[in-house]
Amino acid sequence: MGVDVWFERTTTVAVARPVDPIRSTLLEDPGTFRVVGLGIPGVLLLADSLNRREETQLAHDILRAVIQSWQAKPKQLVFQWPQVGASGDPQGALQAFVEKLVADFDCGVLLVTESVLGRLQSTPIEPIVIPNLSAITLPEHKRMLWRQLQTNTQ
């Protein structure tokens, strides 16, 4: 075969991983952000991101708990800044995004994570502020959230 000597490699081989352009951009440019809107008729949740499957599942469970329907299928829409052809202050575009979602989902309940609340100048209806989904990891955090939702949505 033409191979005279075999030897074991001792060097580490670098493995290429696909780069998530949204996540890598968020780390590089502080002016870039996204807001995820998850909605079911009657309720809307605005979060800064849903990076893990557990966060997405928690968000779905929160929405279903508020409307007390475990069969409901949340719809997800994303606001990404900057947008193609847009520049300057994102407040007008973000405000229009939130107002449209509140109207489209006929919201009686608007849930907003703490990180997103800092980006909003105003909301069409009074929001219920909840912790960032990435911070709700322990069972006692989830219990506190469920109590907050029971108190504020009844």
PDB file of C-alpha atoms in Angstrom:
ATOM      1  CA  MET A   1       0.000   0.000   0.000  1.00  0.00           C
ATOM      2  CA  GLY A   2       2.947   2.292   0.229  1.00  0.00           C
ATOM      3  CA  VAL A   3       2.550   3.012   3.960  1.00  0.00           C
ATOM      4  CA  ASP A   4       5.745   2.095   5.727  1.00  0.00           C
ATOM      5  CA  VAL A   5       5.244   3.371   9.276  1.00  0.00           C
ATOM      6  CA  TRP A   6       2.071   3.645  11.357  1.00  0.00           C
ATOM      7  CA  PHE A   7       2.024   5.751  14.485  1.00  0.00           C
ATOM      8  CA  GLU A   8      -0.584   6.981  16.939  1.00  0.00           C
ATOM      9  CA  ARG A   9      -1.509  10.625  16.703  1.00  0.00           C
ATOM     10  CA  THR A  10      -1.031  12.502  19.924  1.00  0.00           C
ATOM     11  CA  THR A  11      -2.160  15.918  18.769  1.00  0.00           C
ATOM     12  CA  THR A  12      -5.653  17.194  19.304  1.00  0.00           C
ATOM     13  CA  VAL A  13      -7.769  17.460  16.202  1.00  0.00           C
ATOM     14  CA  ALA A  14      -9.932  20.567  16.006  1.00  0.00           C
ATOM     15  CA  VAL A  15     -13.539  19.872  15.146  1.00  0.00           C
ATOM     16  CA  ALA A  16     -15.400  22.545  13.238  1.00  0.00           C
ATOM     17  CA  ARG A  17     -18.775  23.448  14.722  1.00  0.00           C
ATOM     18  CA  PRO A  18     -21.450  25.398  12.944  1.00  0.00           C
ATOM     19  CA  VAL A  19     -21.623  28.983  14.115  1.00  0.00           C
ATOM     20  CA  ASP A  20     -24.976  30.363  15.185  1.00  0.00           C
ATOM     21  CA  PRO A  21     -24.930  33.773  13.439  1.00  0.00           C
ATOM     22  CA  ILE A  22     -27.521  35.263  15.799  1.00  0.00           C
ATOM     23  CA  ARG A  23     -25.718  34.186  18.973  1.00  0.00           C
ATOM     24  CA  SER A  24     -22.263  35.143  17.691  1.00  0.00           C
ATOM     25  CA  THR A  25     -23.548  38.545  16.554  1.00  0.00           C
ATOM     26  CA  LEU A  26     -25.141  39.136  19.944  1.00  0.00           C
ATOM     27  CA  LEU A  27     -21.792  38.554  21.608  1.00  0.00           C
ATOM     28  CA  GLU A  28     -19.905  40.842  19.228  1.00  0.00           C
ATOM     29  CA  ASP A  29     -22.262  43.814  18.918  1.00  0.00           C
ATOM     30  CA  PRO A  30     -24.099  45.166  21.970  1.00  0.00           C
ATOM     31  CA  GLY A  31     -26.493  47.058  19.640  1.00  0.00           C
ATOM     32  CA  THR A  32     -27.812  43.757  18.323  1.00  0.00           C
ATOM     33  CA  PHE A  33     -30.617  42.035  20.203  1.00  0.00           C
ATOM     34  CA  ARG A  34     -33.704  39.942  19.761  1.00  0.00           C
ATOM     35  CA  VAL A  35     -37.056  39.657  21.475  1.00  0.00           C
ATOM     36  CA  VAL A  36     -39.039  36.442  21.218  1.00  0.00           C
ATOM     37  CA  GLY A  37     -42.816  36.718  21.338  1.00  0.00           C
ATOM     38  CA  LEU A  38     -44.684  33.534  22.252  1.00  0.00           C
ATOM     39  CA  GLY A  39     -48.436  33.736  22.143  1.00  0.00           C
ATOM     40  CA  ILE A  40     -51.681  31.863  22.550  1.00  0.00           C
ATOM     41  CA  PRO A  41     -54.984  33.688  22.135  1.00  0.00           C
ATOM     42  CA  GLY A  42     -55.401  35.646  25.344  1.00  0.00           C
ATOM     43  CA  VAL A  43     -51.784  35.689  26.505  1.00  0.00           C
ATOM     44  CA  LEU A  44     -48.393  36.822  25.199  1.00  0.00           C
ATOM     45  CA  LEU A  45     -44.918  36.228  26.626  1.00  0.00           C
ATOM     46  CA  LEU A  46     -41.976  38.433  25.609  1.00  0.00           C
ATOM     47  CA  ALA A  47     -38.512  37.041  26.373  1.00  0.00           C
ATOM     48  CA  ASP A  48     -35.018  37.963  25.263  1.00  0.00           C
ATOM     49  CA  SER A  49     -34.179  34.500  24.028  1.00  0.00           C
ATOM     50  CA  LEU A  50     -35.042  30.854  24.281  1.00  0.00           C
ATOM     51  CA  ASN A  51     -31.594  29.304  24.070  1.00  0.00           C
ATOM     52  CA  ARG A  52     -32.331  25.891  25.507  1.00  0.00           C
ATOM     53  CA  ARG A  53     -35.104  23.361  24.980  1.00  0.00           C
ATOM     54  CA  GLU A  54     -35.920  23.624  28.706  1.00  0.00           C
ATOM     55  CA  GLU A  55     -36.514  27.381  28.398  1.00  0.00           C
ATOM     56  CA  THR A  56     -38.834  26.886  25.429  1.00  0.00           C
ATOM     57  CA  GLN A  57     -40.779  24.186  27.258  1.00  0.00           C
ATOM     58  CA  LEU A  58     -41.049  26.380  30.358  1.00  0.00           C
ATOM     59  CA  ALA A  59     -42.336  29.277  28.250  1.00  0.00           C
ATOM     60  CA  HIS A  60     -44.979  27.018  26.671  1.00  0.00           C
ATOM     61  CA  ASP A  61     -46.007  25.722  30.099  1.00  0.00           C
ATOM     62  CA  ILE A  62     -46.314  29.271  31.445  1.00  0.00           C
ATOM     63  CA  LEU A  63     -48.643  30.272  28.608  1.00  0.00           C
ATOM     64  CA  ARG A  64     -50.738  27.118  28.948  1.00  0.00           C
ATOM     65  CA  ALA A  65     -51.012  27.581  32.707  1.00  0.00           C
ATOM     66  CA  VAL A  66     -52.246  31.158  32.342  1.00  0.00           C
ATOM     67  CA  ILE A  67     -55.073  30.171  29.986  1.00  0.00           C
ATOM     68  CA  GLN A  68     -55.523  26.767  31.676  1.00  0.00           C
ATOM     69  CA  SER A  69     -55.356  24.787  28.440  1.00  0.00           C
ATOM     70  CA  TRP A  70     -52.572  22.198  28.178  1.00  0.00           C
ATOM     71  CA  GLN A  71     -53.429  21.403  24.544  1.00  0.00           C
ATOM     72  CA  ALA A  72     -52.799  24.958  23.313  1.00  0.00           C
ATOM     73  CA  LYS A  73     -50.012  25.368  20.765  1.00  0.00           C
ATOM     74  CA  PRO A  74     -48.027  28.601  21.236  1.00  0.00           C
ATOM     75  CA  LYS A  75     -46.918  30.508  18.167  1.00  0.00           C
ATOM     76  CA  GLN A  76     -43.461  32.085  18.150  1.00  0.00           C
ATOM     77  CA  LEU A  77     -42.424  35.323  16.437  1.00  0.00           C
ATOM     78  CA  VAL A  78     -39.027  37.000  16.700  1.00  0.00           C
ATOM     79  CA  PHE A  79     -37.994  40.647  16.599  1.00  0.00           C
ATOM     80  CA  GLN A  80     -34.354  40.948  15.520  1.00  0.00           C
ATOM     81  CA  TRP A  81     -32.399  44.211  15.645  1.00  0.00           C
ATOM     82  CA  PRO A  82     -30.880  45.558  13.524  1.00  0.00           C
ATOM     83  CA  GLN A  83     -33.309  44.891  10.725  1.00  0.00           C
ATOM     84  CA  VAL A  84     -32.412  45.017   7.064  1.00  0.00           C
ATOM     85  CA  GLY A  85     -32.700  48.572   5.813  1.00  0.00           C
ATOM     86  CA  ALA A  86     -33.306  49.998   9.297  1.00  0.00           C
ATOM     87  CA  SER A  87     -30.976  52.125  11.351  1.00  0.00           C
ATOM     88  CA  GLY A  88     -31.064  54.378  14.358  1.00  0.00           C
ATOM     89  CA  ASP A  89     -33.162  53.785  17.456  1.00  0.00           C
ATOM     90  CA  PRO A  90     -35.014  50.440  17.505  1.00  0.00           C
ATOM     91  CA  GLN A  91     -37.736  51.683  19.882  1.00  0.00           C
ATOM     92  CA  GLY A  92     -40.320  52.487  17.194  1.00  0.00           C
ATOM     93  CA  ALA A  93     -39.913  49.134  15.461  1.00  0.00           C
ATOM     94  CA  LEU A  94     -39.956  47.209  18.747  1.00  0.00           C
ATOM     95  CA  GLN A  95     -43.035  49.122  19.923  1.00  0.00           C
ATOM     96  CA  ALA A  96     -44.857  48.292  16.662  1.00  0.00           C
ATOM     97  CA  PHE A  97     -43.865  44.601  17.012  1.00  0.00           C
ATOM     98  CA  VAL A  98     -45.258  44.404  20.565  1.00  0.00           C
ATOM     99  CA  GLU A  99     -48.462  46.297  19.710  1.00  0.00           C
ATOM    100  CA  LYS A 100     -49.130  44.004  16.747  1.00  0.00           C
ATOM    101  CA  LEU A 101     -48.606  40.854  18.809  1.00  0.00           C
ATOM    102  CA  VAL A 102     -50.871  42.115  21.605  1.00  0.00           C
ATOM    103  CA  ALA A 103     -53.588  42.809  19.035  1.00  0.00           C
ATOM    104  CA  ASP A 104     -53.038  39.567  17.061  1.00  0.00           C
ATOM    105  CA  PHE A 105     -53.291  37.389  20.180  1.00  0.00           C
ATOM    106  CA  ASP A 106     -56.115  39.497  21.681  1.00  0.00           C
ATOM    107  CA  CYS A 107     -54.102  39.655  24.881  1.00  0.00           C
ATOM    108  CA  GLY A 108     -55.652  40.016  28.253  1.00  0.00           C
ATOM    109  CA  VAL A 109     -52.351  39.003  29.865  1.00  0.00           C
ATOM    110  CA  LEU A 110     -48.913  40.268  28.829  1.00  0.00           C
ATOM    111  CA  LEU A 111     -45.922  38.561  30.447  1.00  0.00           C
ATOM    112  CA  VAL A 112     -42.537  40.251  30.033  1.00  0.00           C
ATOM    113  CA  THR A 113     -39.179  38.993  31.280  1.00  0.00           C
ATOM    114  CA  GLU A 114     -37.033  41.413  33.269  1.00  0.00           C
ATOM    115  CA  SER A 115     -34.451  41.755  30.485  1.00  0.00           C
ATOM    116  CA  VAL A 116     -37.057  42.652  27.855  1.00  0.00           C
ATOM    117  CA  LEU A 117     -38.839  45.114  30.148  1.00  0.00           C
ATOM    118  CA  GLY A 118     -35.686  47.260  30.116  1.00  0.00           C
ATOM    119  CA  ARG A 119     -35.979  47.576  26.316  1.00  0.00           C
ATOM    120  CA  LEU A 120     -39.639  48.632  26.272  1.00  0.00           C
ATOM    121  CA  GLN A 121     -40.663  52.250  26.662  1.00  0.00           C
ATOM    122  CA  SER A 122     -44.335  51.358  27.042  1.00  0.00           C
ATOM    123  CA  THR A 123     -46.748  48.504  26.447  1.00  0.00           C
ATOM    124  CA  PRO A 124     -50.354  48.510  25.179  1.00  0.00           C
ATOM    125  CA  ILE A 125     -51.523  46.749  28.353  1.00  0.00           C
ATOM    126  CA  GLU A 126     -50.027  46.518  31.845  1.00  0.00           C
ATOM    127  CA  PRO A 127     -47.362  43.770  31.818  1.00  0.00           C
ATOM    128  CA  ILE A 128     -46.689  41.163  34.461  1.00  0.00           C
ATOM    129  CA  VAL A 129     -42.918  41.102  34.921  1.00  0.00           C
ATOM    130  CA  ILE A 130     -41.391  37.657  35.409  1.00  0.00           C
ATOM    131  CA  PRO A 131     -37.772  36.568  35.865  1.00  0.00           C
ATOM    132  CA  ASN A 132     -35.665  35.739  32.822  1.00  0.00           C
ATOM    133  CA  LEU A 133     -36.411  32.164  31.811  1.00  0.00           C
ATOM    134  CA  SER A 134     -32.729  31.219  32.007  1.00  0.00           C
ATOM    135  CA  ALA A 135     -32.812  32.130  35.725  1.00  0.00           C
ATOM    136  CA  ILE A 136     -35.734  29.801  36.528  1.00  0.00           C
ATOM    137  CA  THR A 137     -33.798  26.600  37.031  1.00  0.00           C
ATOM    138  CA  LEU A 138     -34.519  25.284  40.500  1.00  0.00           C
ATOM    139  CA  PRO A 139     -37.861  23.841  41.647  1.00  0.00           C
ATOM    140  CA  GLU A 140     -38.286  26.631  44.219  1.00  0.00           C
ATOM    141  CA  HIS A 141     -37.853  29.243  41.444  1.00  0.00           C
ATOM    142  CA  LYS A 142     -40.633  27.567  39.465  1.00  0.00           C
ATOM    143  CA  ARG A 143     -42.901  27.439  42.533  1.00  0.00           C
ATOM    144  CA  MET A 144     -42.377  31.174  43.095  1.00  0.00           C
ATOM    145  CA  LEU A 145     -43.213  31.845  39.441  1.00  0.00           C
ATOM    146  CA  TRP A 146     -46.396  29.730  39.574  1.00  0.00           C
ATOM    147  CA  ARG A 147     -47.510  31.611  42.730  1.00  0.00           C
ATOM    148  CA  GLN A 148     -46.829  34.926  41.012  1.00  0.00           C
ATOM    149  CA  LEU A 149     -48.872  33.862  37.975  1.00  0.00           C
ATOM    150  CA  GLN A 150     -51.760  32.632  40.151  1.00  0.00           C
ATOM    151  CA  THR A 151     -51.813  35.911  42.059  1.00  0.00           C
ATOM    152  CA  ASN A 152     -51.567  38.186  38.997  1.00  0.00           C
ATOM    153  CA  THR A 153     -53.732  36.375  36.434  1.00  0.00           C
ATOM    154  CA  GLN A 154     -56.866  35.521  38.418  1.00  0.00           C
TER     155      GLN A 154
END
